[in-house]
CSV table of C-alpha atoms in Angstrom, one decimal:
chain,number,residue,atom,x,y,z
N,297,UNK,CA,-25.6,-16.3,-37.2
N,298,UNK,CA,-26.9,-19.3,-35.0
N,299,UNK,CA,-30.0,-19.0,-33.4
N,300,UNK,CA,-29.5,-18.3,-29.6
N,301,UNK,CA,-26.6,-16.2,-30.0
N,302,UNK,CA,-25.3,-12.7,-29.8
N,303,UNK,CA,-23.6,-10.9,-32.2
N,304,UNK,CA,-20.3,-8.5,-31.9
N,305,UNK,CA,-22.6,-5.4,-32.6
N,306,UNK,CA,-25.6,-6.3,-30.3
N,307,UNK,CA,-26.2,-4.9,-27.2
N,308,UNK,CA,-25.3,-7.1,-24.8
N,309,UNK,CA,-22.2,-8.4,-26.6
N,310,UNK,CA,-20.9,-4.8,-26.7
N,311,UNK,CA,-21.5,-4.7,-22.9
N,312,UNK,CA,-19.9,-7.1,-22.2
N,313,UNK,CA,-16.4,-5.9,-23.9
N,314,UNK,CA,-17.4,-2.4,-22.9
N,315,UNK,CA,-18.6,-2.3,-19.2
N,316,UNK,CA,-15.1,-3.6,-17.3
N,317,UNK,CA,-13.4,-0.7,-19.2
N,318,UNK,CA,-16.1,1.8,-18.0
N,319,UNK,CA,-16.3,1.0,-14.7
N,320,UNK,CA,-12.5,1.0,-14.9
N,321,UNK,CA,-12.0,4.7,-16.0
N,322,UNK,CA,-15.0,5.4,-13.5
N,323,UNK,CA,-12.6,3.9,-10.4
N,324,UNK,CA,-9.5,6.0,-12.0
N,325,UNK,CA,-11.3,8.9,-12.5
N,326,UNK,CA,-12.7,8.5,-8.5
N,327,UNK,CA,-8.8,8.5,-7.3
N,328,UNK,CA,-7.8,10.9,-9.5
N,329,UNK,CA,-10.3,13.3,-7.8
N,330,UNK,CA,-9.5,11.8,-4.7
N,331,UNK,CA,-5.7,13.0,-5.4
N,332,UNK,CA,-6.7,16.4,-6.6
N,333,UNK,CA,-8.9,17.2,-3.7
N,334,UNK,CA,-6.0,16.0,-1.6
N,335,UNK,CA,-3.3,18.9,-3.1
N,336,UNK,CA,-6.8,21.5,-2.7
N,337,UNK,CA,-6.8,24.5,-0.8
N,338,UNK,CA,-10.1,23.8,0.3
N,339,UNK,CA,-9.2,22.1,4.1
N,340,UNK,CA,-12.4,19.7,4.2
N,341,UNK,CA,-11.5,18.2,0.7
N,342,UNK,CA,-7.9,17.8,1.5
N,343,UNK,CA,-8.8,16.2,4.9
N,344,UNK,CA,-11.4,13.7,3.5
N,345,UNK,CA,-9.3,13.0,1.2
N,346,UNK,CA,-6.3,12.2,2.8
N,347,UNK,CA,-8.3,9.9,5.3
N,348,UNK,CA,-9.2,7.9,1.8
N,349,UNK,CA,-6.0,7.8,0.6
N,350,UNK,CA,-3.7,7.2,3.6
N,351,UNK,CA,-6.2,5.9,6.6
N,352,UNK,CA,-8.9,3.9,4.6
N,353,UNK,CA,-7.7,0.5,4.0
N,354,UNK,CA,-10.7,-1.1,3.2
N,355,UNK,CA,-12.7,1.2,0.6
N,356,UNK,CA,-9.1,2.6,-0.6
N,357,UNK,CA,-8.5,-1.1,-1.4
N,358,UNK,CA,-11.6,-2.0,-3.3
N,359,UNK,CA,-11.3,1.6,-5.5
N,360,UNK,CA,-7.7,0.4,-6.6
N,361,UNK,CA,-8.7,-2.9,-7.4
N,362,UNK,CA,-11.6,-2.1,-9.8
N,363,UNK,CA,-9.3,0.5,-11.3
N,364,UNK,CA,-6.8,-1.9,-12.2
N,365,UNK,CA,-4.2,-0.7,-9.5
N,366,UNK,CA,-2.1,-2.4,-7.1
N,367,UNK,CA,-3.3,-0.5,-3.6
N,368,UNK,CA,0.1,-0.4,-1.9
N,369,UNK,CA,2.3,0.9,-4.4
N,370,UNK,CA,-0.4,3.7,-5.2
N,371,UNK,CA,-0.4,4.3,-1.4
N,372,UNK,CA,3.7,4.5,-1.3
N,373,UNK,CA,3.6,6.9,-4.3
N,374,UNK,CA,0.9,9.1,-2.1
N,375,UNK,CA,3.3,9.1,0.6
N,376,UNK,CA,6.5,9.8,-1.5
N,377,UNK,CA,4.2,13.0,-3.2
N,378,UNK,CA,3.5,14.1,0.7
N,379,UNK,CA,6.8,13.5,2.6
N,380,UNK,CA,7.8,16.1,-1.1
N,381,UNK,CA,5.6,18.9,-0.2
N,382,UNK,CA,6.3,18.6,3.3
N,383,UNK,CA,9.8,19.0,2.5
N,384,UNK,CA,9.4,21.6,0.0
N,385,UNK,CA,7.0,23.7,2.6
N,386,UNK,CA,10.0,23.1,5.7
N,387,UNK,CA,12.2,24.7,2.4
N,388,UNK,CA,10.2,27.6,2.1
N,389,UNK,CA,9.8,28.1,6.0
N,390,UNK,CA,13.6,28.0,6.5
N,391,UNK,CA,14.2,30.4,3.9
N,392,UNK,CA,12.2,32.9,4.9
Protein backbone atom coordinates (compact mmCIF):
# COMPACT_ATOMS: atom_id res chain seq x y z
CA UNK A 1 0.00 0.00 0.00
CA UNK A 2 1.12 3.56 -0.88
CA UNK A 3 1.94 5.82 1.75
CA UNK A 4 -0.97 8.40 2.24
CA UNK A 5 -3.60 6.08 1.50
CA UNK A 6 -6.42 4.12 3.00
CA UNK A 7 -7.06 0.76 2.75
CA UNK A 8 -10.60 -1.28 2.09
CA UNK A 9 -10.47 -2.50 5.77
CA UNK A 10 -9.44 0.78 7.56
CA UNK A 11 -11.68 2.79 9.28
CA UNK A 12 -12.32 5.51 7.40
CA UNK A 13 -12.47 3.62 4.08
CA UNK A 14 -15.27 1.38 5.59
CA UNK A 15 -17.12 4.65 6.49
CA UNK A 16 -17.16 5.84 3.73
CA UNK A 17 -18.95 2.65 1.87
CA UNK A 18 -20.80 2.13 5.07
CA UNK A 19 -22.31 5.49 6.44
CA UNK A 20 -24.86 6.48 3.20
CA UNK A 21 -26.36 2.93 3.78
CA UNK A 22 -26.79 3.59 7.55
CA UNK A 23 -28.16 6.81 7.51
CA UNK A 24 -30.32 5.29 4.74
CA UNK A 25 -31.96 2.52 6.80
CA UNK A 26 -31.95 5.24 9.71
CA UNK A 27 -34.37 7.64 7.26
CA UNK A 28 -36.50 4.26 6.36
CA UNK A 29 -36.72 3.10 9.49
CA UNK A 30 -37.97 7.01 10.64
CA UNK A 31 -41.05 6.65 8.01
CA UNK A 32 -41.65 3.39 8.71
CA UNK A 33 -42.49 4.49 12.35
CA UNK A 34 -43.97 7.43 11.04
CA UNK A 35 -46.49 5.05 9.05
CA UNK A 36 -47.06 2.77 11.99
CA UNK A 37 -47.79 5.44 14.36
CA UNK A 38 -50.13 6.71 11.75
CA UNK A 39 -52.48 3.27 11.60
CA UNK A 40 -52.04 3.44 15.96
CA UNK A 41 -54.79 3.59 18.25
CA UNK A 42 -53.05 5.98 20.27
CA UNK A 43 -54.88 9.53 18.83
CA UNK A 44 -51.61 11.83 19.51
CA UNK A 45 -49.27 9.40 17.47
CA UNK A 46 -51.71 9.10 14.67
CA UNK A 47 -52.27 12.85 14.59
CA UNK A 48 -48.54 13.84 14.60
CA UNK A 49 -48.11 11.55 12.32
CA UNK A 50 -50.37 12.26 9.85
CA UNK A 51 -49.36 16.07 9.91
CA UNK A 52 -45.68 14.42 8.88
CA UNK A 53 -46.83 12.48 6.33
CA UNK A 54 -49.67 14.42 4.55
CA UNK A 55 -49.19 18.25 5.80
CA UNK A 56 -45.28 18.54 6.15
CA UNK A 57 -43.81 19.31 2.93
CA UNK A 58 -40.62 20.43 3.91
CA UNK A 59 -39.19 17.96 6.66
CA UNK A 60 -41.50 15.00 4.90
CA UNK A 61 -39.32 15.93 1.81
CA UNK A 62 -35.85 15.91 3.25
CA UNK A 63 -36.74 12.25 5.33
CA UNK A 64 -37.65 10.76 1.73
CA UNK A 65 -34.79 12.01 0.10
CA UNK A 66 -32.09 10.68 2.48
CA UNK A 67 -34.04 7.43 2.53
CA UNK A 68 -33.72 7.02 -1.09
CA UNK A 69 -37.50 7.77 -1.79
CA UNK A 70 -39.21 9.76 -4.22
CA UNK A 71 -41.55 12.17 -1.74
CA UNK A 72 -44.65 12.29 -3.97
CA UNK A 73 -45.24 8.92 -4.85
CA UNK A 74 -44.68 7.82 -1.13
CA UNK A 75 -47.23 10.63 -0.27
CA UNK A 76 -49.85 9.28 -3.09
CA UNK A 77 -49.35 5.70 -1.71
CA UNK A 78 -50.21 7.39 1.95
CA UNK A 79 -53.22 8.69 0.46
CA UNK A 80 -54.31 5.61 -1.49
CA UNK A 81 -53.70 3.48 2.14
CA UNK A 82 -56.13 6.30 3.87
CA UNK A 83 -58.95 7.01 1.23
CA UNK A 84 -58.82 2.50 1.95
CA UNK A 85 -59.54 2.63 5.52
CA UNK A 86 -61.86 5.30 5.14
CA UNK A 87 -63.68 3.30 2.78
CA UNK A 88 -63.48 0.18 4.62
CA UNK A 89 -64.63 2.11 8.09
CA UNK A 90 -67.93 3.85 5.80
CA UNK A 91 -68.23 -0.26 4.97
CA UNK A 92 -68.43 -1.28 8.36
CA UNK A 93 -70.75 1.76 9.41
CA UNK A 94 -73.28 0.95 6.68
CA UNK A 95 -73.46 -2.47 7.56
CA UNK A 96 -74.22 -2.23 10.85
Amino acid sequence: MEKGTVGKDSICGSNEIELPIGEKRLWLAVLLQAVEDWQSDRIRSRREAEQFLLHDDKDFSTVCIAAGLEPGNLRARVLRLRAGVHSAAQARLLAA
